[in-house]
Tab-separated table of C-alpha atoms in Angstrom:
chain	number	residue	atom	x	y	z
H	1	ASP	CA	-15.448	-4.760	6.669
H	2	GLN	CA	-12.079	-3.374	7.670
H	3	GLN	CA	-9.714	-6.098	8.758
H	4	VAL	CA	-6.880	-3.719	9.623
H	5	LYS	CA	-7.772	-0.649	11.636
H	6	GLN	CA	-5.794	2.424	12.535
H	7	ASN	CA	-8.104	4.394	14.759
H	8	SER	CA	-6.019	7.554	15.025
H	9	PRO	CA	-6.129	9.567	11.797
H	10	SER	CA	-3.411	11.848	13.119
H	11	LEU	CA	-0.863	12.113	15.886
H	12	SER	CA	1.262	15.058	16.942
H	13	VAL	CA	4.520	14.460	18.842
H	14	GLN	CA	7.293	16.738	19.930
H	15	GLU	CA	10.707	16.272	18.377
H	16	GLY	CA	12.883	13.999	20.502
H	17	ARG	CA	9.962	12.277	22.173
H	18	ILE	CA	8.562	8.831	21.475
H	19	SER	CA	5.913	8.343	18.787
H	20	ILE	CA	3.578	5.390	19.239
H	21	LEU	CA	1.327	4.389	16.365
H	22	ASN	CA	-1.302	1.734	16.920
H	23	CYS	CA	-2.984	-0.832	14.725
H	24	ASP	CA	-5.646	-3.469	15.353
H	25	TYR	CA	-6.660	-6.371	13.172
H	26	THR	CA	-9.543	-8.794	13.113
H	27	ASN	CA	-8.330	-11.663	10.925
H	28	SER	CA	-6.524	-14.207	13.098
H	29	MET	CA	-5.099	-15.828	9.952
H	30	PHE	CA	-2.773	-12.889	9.257
H	31	ASP	CA	0.763	-14.139	9.732
H	32	TYR	CA	2.951	-11.179	8.799
H	33	PHE	CA	2.639	-7.507	9.625
H	34	LEU	CA	4.328	-4.507	8.099
H	35	TRP	CA	4.559	-0.767	8.519
H	36	TYR	CA	4.893	1.512	5.537
H	37	LYS	CA	5.714	5.203	5.510
H	38	LYS	CA	4.316	7.530	2.895
H	39	TYR	CA	5.167	11.102	1.979
H	40	PRO	CA	2.735	13.208	-0.088
H	41	ALA	CA	2.812	12.455	-3.826
H	42	GLU	CA	5.088	9.464	-3.289
H	43	GLY	CA	4.541	5.737	-3.033
H	44	PRO	CA	4.624	3.891	0.290
H	45	THR	CA	8.040	2.736	1.411
H	46	PHE	CA	8.631	-0.265	3.617
H	47	LEU	CA	9.721	0.537	7.157
H	48	ILE	CA	9.695	-2.538	9.356
H	49	SER	CA	7.903	-5.863	9.673
H	50	ILE	CA	7.184	-8.622	12.140
H	51	SER	CA	6.235	-12.248	11.806
H	52	SER	CA	3.343	-13.571	13.848
H	53	ILE	CA	5.697	-15.936	15.665
H	54	LYS	CA	7.512	-12.983	17.238
H	55	ASP	CA	6.369	-10.275	19.612
H	56	LYS	CA	9.009	-7.653	18.933
H	57	ASN	CA	11.260	-6.508	16.125
H	58	GLU	CA	13.696	-3.635	16.358
H	59	ASP	CA	15.535	-1.686	13.671
H	60	GLY	CA	17.378	1.401	14.817
H	61	ARG	CA	14.893	3.972	16.053
H	62	PHE	CA	11.936	1.824	15.020
H	63	THR	CA	10.422	-1.010	17.044
H	64	VAL	CA	7.283	-2.947	16.255
H	65	PHE	CA	5.428	-4.835	18.975
H	66	LEU	CA	2.866	-7.549	18.316
H	67	ASN	CA	0.258	-8.737	20.810
H	68	LYS	CA	-1.450	-11.664	19.104
H	69	SER	CA	-3.963	-12.319	21.842
H	70	ALA	CA	-5.194	-8.741	21.590
H	71	LYS	CA	-4.767	-8.655	17.788
H	72	HIS	CA	-2.850	-5.450	18.217
H	73	LEU	CA	0.442	-4.096	17.012
H	74	SER	CA	2.235	-0.852	17.561
H	75	LEU	CA	5.116	1.036	16.032
H	76	HIS	CA	7.443	2.962	18.345
H	77	ILE	CA	9.742	5.635	16.989
H	78	VAL	CA	12.294	7.024	19.404
H	79	PRO	CA	13.577	9.650	19.313
H	80	SER	CA	11.164	11.236	16.855
H	81	GLN	CA	12.725	13.440	14.195
H	82	PRO	CA	11.212	16.047	11.831
H	83	GLY	CA	11.779	13.735	8.859
H	84	ASP	CA	9.466	11.200	10.488
H	85	SER	CA	6.489	13.416	9.661
H	86	ALA	CA	4.514	11.308	7.185
H	87	VAL	CA	1.513	9.009	6.925
H	88	TYR	CA	2.152	5.572	8.405
H	89	PHE	CA	0.217	2.573	7.132
H	90	CYS	CA	-0.148	-0.675	8.993
H	91	ALA	CA	-0.489	-3.704	6.702
H	92	ALA	CA	-0.990	-7.426	7.094
H	93	SER	CA	-0.495	-10.430	4.870
H	94	GLY	CA	-1.908	-13.933	4.945
H	95	GLY	CA	-5.474	-14.645	5.918
H	96	GLY	CA	-6.108	-16.324	2.603
H	97	ALA	CA	-5.658	-13.164	0.569
H	98	ASP	CA	-3.001	-12.181	-1.902
H	99	GLY	CA	-1.095	-8.995	-1.389
H	100	LEU	CA	-1.381	-6.822	1.684
H	101	THR	CA	-4.397	-5.534	3.587
H	102	PHE	CA	-3.860	-1.951	4.669
H	103	GLY	CA	-5.243	0.262	7.381
H	104	LYS	CA	-6.336	3.814	6.587
H	105	GLY	CA	-3.136	5.326	7.905
H	106	THR	CA	-2.075	7.667	10.685
H	107	HIS	CA	-0.651	11.066	9.848
H	108	LEU	CA	2.293	11.629	12.194
H	109	ILE	CA	3.343	15.228	12.729
H	110	ILE	CA	6.620	15.891	14.522
H	111	GLN	CA	6.667	19.345	16.067
H	112	PRO	CA	9.927	21.190	16.728
Q	1	ASN	CA	16.483	2.845	-12.232
Q	2	ALA	CA	15.958	-0.288	-10.189
Q	3	GLY	CA	12.625	0.703	-8.641
Q	4	VAL	CA	9.011	0.145	-9.648
Q	5	MET	CA	8.188	2.555	-12.452
Q	6	GLN	CA	4.719	3.887	-13.037
Q	7	ASN	CA	3.477	6.177	-15.766
Q	8	PRO	CA	1.920	8.512	-16.260
Q	9	ARG	CA	2.332	10.160	-12.868
Q	10	HIS	CA	-0.692	12.327	-13.530
Q	11	LEU	CA	-3.552	11.674	-15.909
Q	12	VAL	CA	-6.604	13.809	-16.568
Q	13	ARG	CA	-9.584	12.332	-18.353
Q	14	ARG	CA	-13.107	13.456	-19.100
Q	15	ARG	CA	-16.041	11.281	-18.139
Q	16	GLY	CA	-16.497	8.469	-20.634
Q	17	GLN	CA	-12.880	8.362	-21.791
Q	18	GLU	CA	-10.431	5.546	-21.195
Q	19	ALA	CA	-7.488	5.599	-18.793
Q	20	ARG	CA	-4.435	3.377	-19.149
Q	21	LEU	CA	-1.919	3.159	-16.342
Q	22	ARG	CA	1.376	1.374	-16.803
Q	23	CYS	CA	3.684	-0.325	-14.340
Q	24	SER	CA	7.122	-1.818	-14.813
Q	25	PRO	CA	8.111	-3.939	-11.809
Q	26	MET	CA	11.505	-4.021	-10.218
Q	27	LYS	CA	14.102	-6.011	-12.101
Q	28	GLY	CA	13.740	-9.686	-11.272
Q	29	HIS	CA	10.181	-9.307	-9.958
Q	30	SER	CA	7.458	-11.192	-11.765
Q	31	HIS	CA	4.595	-10.509	-9.341
Q	32	VAL	CA	2.613	-7.312	-9.700
Q	33	TYR	CA	-0.130	-5.873	-7.502
Q	34	TRP	CA	-2.380	-2.894	-8.162
Q	35	TYR	CA	-3.839	-0.827	-5.334
Q	36	ARG	CA	-6.157	2.163	-5.322
Q	37	GLN	CA	-6.147	4.944	-2.760
Q	38	LEU	CA	-9.202	7.153	-2.554
Q	39	PRO	CA	-8.940	10.476	-0.671
Q	40	GLU	CA	-8.646	9.977	3.101
Q	41	GLU	CA	-8.579	6.205	2.651
Q	42	GLY	CA	-5.998	3.473	2.877
Q	43	LEU	CA	-4.745	1.446	-0.031
Q	44	LYS	CA	-7.269	-1.028	-1.362
Q	45	PHE	CA	-6.121	-4.158	-3.136
Q	46	MET	CA	-7.396	-4.455	-6.680
Q	47	VAL	CA	-5.591	-7.208	-8.556
Q	48	TYR	CA	-2.576	-9.501	-8.402
Q	49	LEU	CA	-0.856	-10.703	-11.561
Q	50	GLN	CA	2.046	-12.822	-12.584
Q	51	LYS	CA	3.440	-12.811	-16.078
Q	52	GLU	CA	0.549	-13.465	-18.472
Q	53	ASN	CA	-1.783	-14.547	-15.651
Q	54	ILE	CA	-4.319	-12.865	-13.425
Q	55	ILE	CA	-4.040	-14.657	-10.084
Q	56	ASP	CA	-6.467	-12.706	-7.926
Q	57	GLU	CA	-8.805	-9.972	-9.106
Q	58	SER	CA	-11.127	-10.011	-6.122
Q	59	GLY	CA	-10.653	-6.293	-5.534
Q	60	MET	CA	-11.404	-5.171	-9.054
Q	61	PRO	CA	-14.751	-3.546	-9.827
Q	62	LYS	CA	-16.765	-5.928	-11.977
Q	63	GLU	CA	-17.199	-3.541	-14.854
Q	64	ARG	CA	-14.962	-1.140	-16.766
Q	65	PHE	CA	-11.722	-2.223	-15.048
Q	66	SER	CA	-9.235	-4.700	-16.457
Q	67	ALA	CA	-5.583	-5.530	-15.938
Q	68	GLU	CA	-2.922	-7.412	-17.800
Q	69	PHE	CA	0.741	-8.304	-17.432
Q	70	PRO	CA	1.987	-9.532	-20.794
Q	71	LYS	CA	5.049	-11.640	-21.352
Q	72	GLU	CA	6.846	-8.599	-22.679
Q	73	GLY	CA	6.271	-5.079	-21.466
Q	74	PRO	CA	4.689	-3.443	-18.459
Q	75	SER	CA	1.571	-4.335	-16.559
Q	76	ILE	CA	-1.411	-2.216	-17.593
Q	77	LEU	CA	-4.455	-1.215	-15.582
Q	78	ARG	CA	-7.214	-0.118	-17.927
Q	79	ILE	CA	-10.306	1.818	-16.919
Q	80	GLN	CA	-12.948	2.230	-19.584
Q	81	GLN	CA	-15.631	4.931	-19.603
Q	82	VAL	CA	-14.204	6.650	-16.558
Q	83	VAL	CA	-16.495	8.329	-14.028
Q	84	ARG	CA	-15.686	10.946	-11.392
Q	85	GLY	CA	-15.574	8.275	-8.686
Q	86	ASP	CA	-12.555	6.721	-10.422
Q	87	SER	CA	-10.462	9.746	-9.438
Q	88	ALA	CA	-7.811	8.328	-7.135
Q	89	ALA	CA	-4.158	7.443	-6.806
Q	90	TYR	CA	-3.348	4.065	-8.323
Q	91	PHE	CA	-0.276	2.339	-6.965
Q	92	CYS	CA	1.558	-0.589	-8.426
Q	93	ALA	CA	3.753	-2.837	-6.329
Q	94	SER	CA	5.984	-5.766	-7.170
Q	95	SER	CA	7.615	-8.675	-5.377
Q	96	PRO	CA	10.001	-11.465	-6.353
Q	97	SER	CA	7.638	-14.214	-5.242
Q	98	ARG	CA	4.081	-14.710	-4.148
Q	99	HIS	CA	4.221	-14.761	-0.361
Q	100	THR	CA	7.250	-12.683	0.576
Q	101	GLY	CA	5.195	-10.194	2.582
Q	102	GLU	CA	7.041	-7.052	1.623
Q	103	LEU	CA	5.913	-5.273	-1.513
Q	104	PHE	CA	7.860	-2.578	-3.309
Q	105	PHE	CA	5.708	0.291	-4.472
Q	106	GLY	CA	5.926	2.727	-7.329
Q	107	GLU	CA	5.212	6.416	-6.896
Q	108	GLY	CA	1.674	6.068	-8.145
Q	109	SER	CA	-0.468	7.411	-10.962
Q	110	ARG	CA	-2.957	10.086	-10.039
Q	111	LEU	CA	-6.092	9.958	-12.129
Q	112	THR	CA	-8.394	12.948	-12.211
Q	113	VAL	CA	-11.728	12.611	-13.978
Q	114	LEU	CA	-13.349	15.887	-14.950
C-alpha cells in the first residue's frame, strides 16, 4: 500500500522552461512534506519542504505547492537548468510513523 | 567531515554470508534511520534507532536483519545469511531529534549478493 505516489517515472523538460513534478498521498495524517534530489551513486539531499498548515513555500528557483483537499503536492523548478537533472523523491512525515515515507521518484531530464 | 558517513560504499557477498553496514550520524545527531532502495523503487523505511535503543523496526524483515546503535561507535545494520533479494542500496540518515521532518542522508552502501 503506497501512501506517497509519484505517478511519473520520468519527465523531460527543455532547459530554461518550467519543470513540474507531482506527488499524491493518501494518509491525511501526514503533516510535513519534503522533496529530495538524488544523483546516481549518491544519497538523497534535501531540497525544500512544506508544512501542512501552508499551501506554498518558495526557495529561489524552487517552489512547492500543497493542496490538502486533493492530497496533492507539486514541485516547480523555474528556470530549469542542466544540473537539475536527477531523480526527485517526494516524502512525507507524520501519520503515526517514524521517519519519512517516500514515493518511488521521478527522473527529471533537462534537455539543452 | 560533518556529514553522515556510511561504509563500506560497496559490498559484495556470496549467498549465505553475513553483511555488516556501518553508519556514523552527523555530529550532534542521536537519531538514526535505515532505508533500503531496491532497483526502480523508492526508499523504504527499515528501522529507527536512538542511542542504545531501537524505537521503530516496523520496516525490518522479521528474519536475518538486525540493527543496533551502541552508546559508542556507529550504527550497524546486520544481514545474516544474505540472499540475492537483499541486493540493494542501503541508506542511513540522521536527525537531531525525533520529529524534525528533515533527515540528512549518507551516500549509501550498495550490497551485491552473488
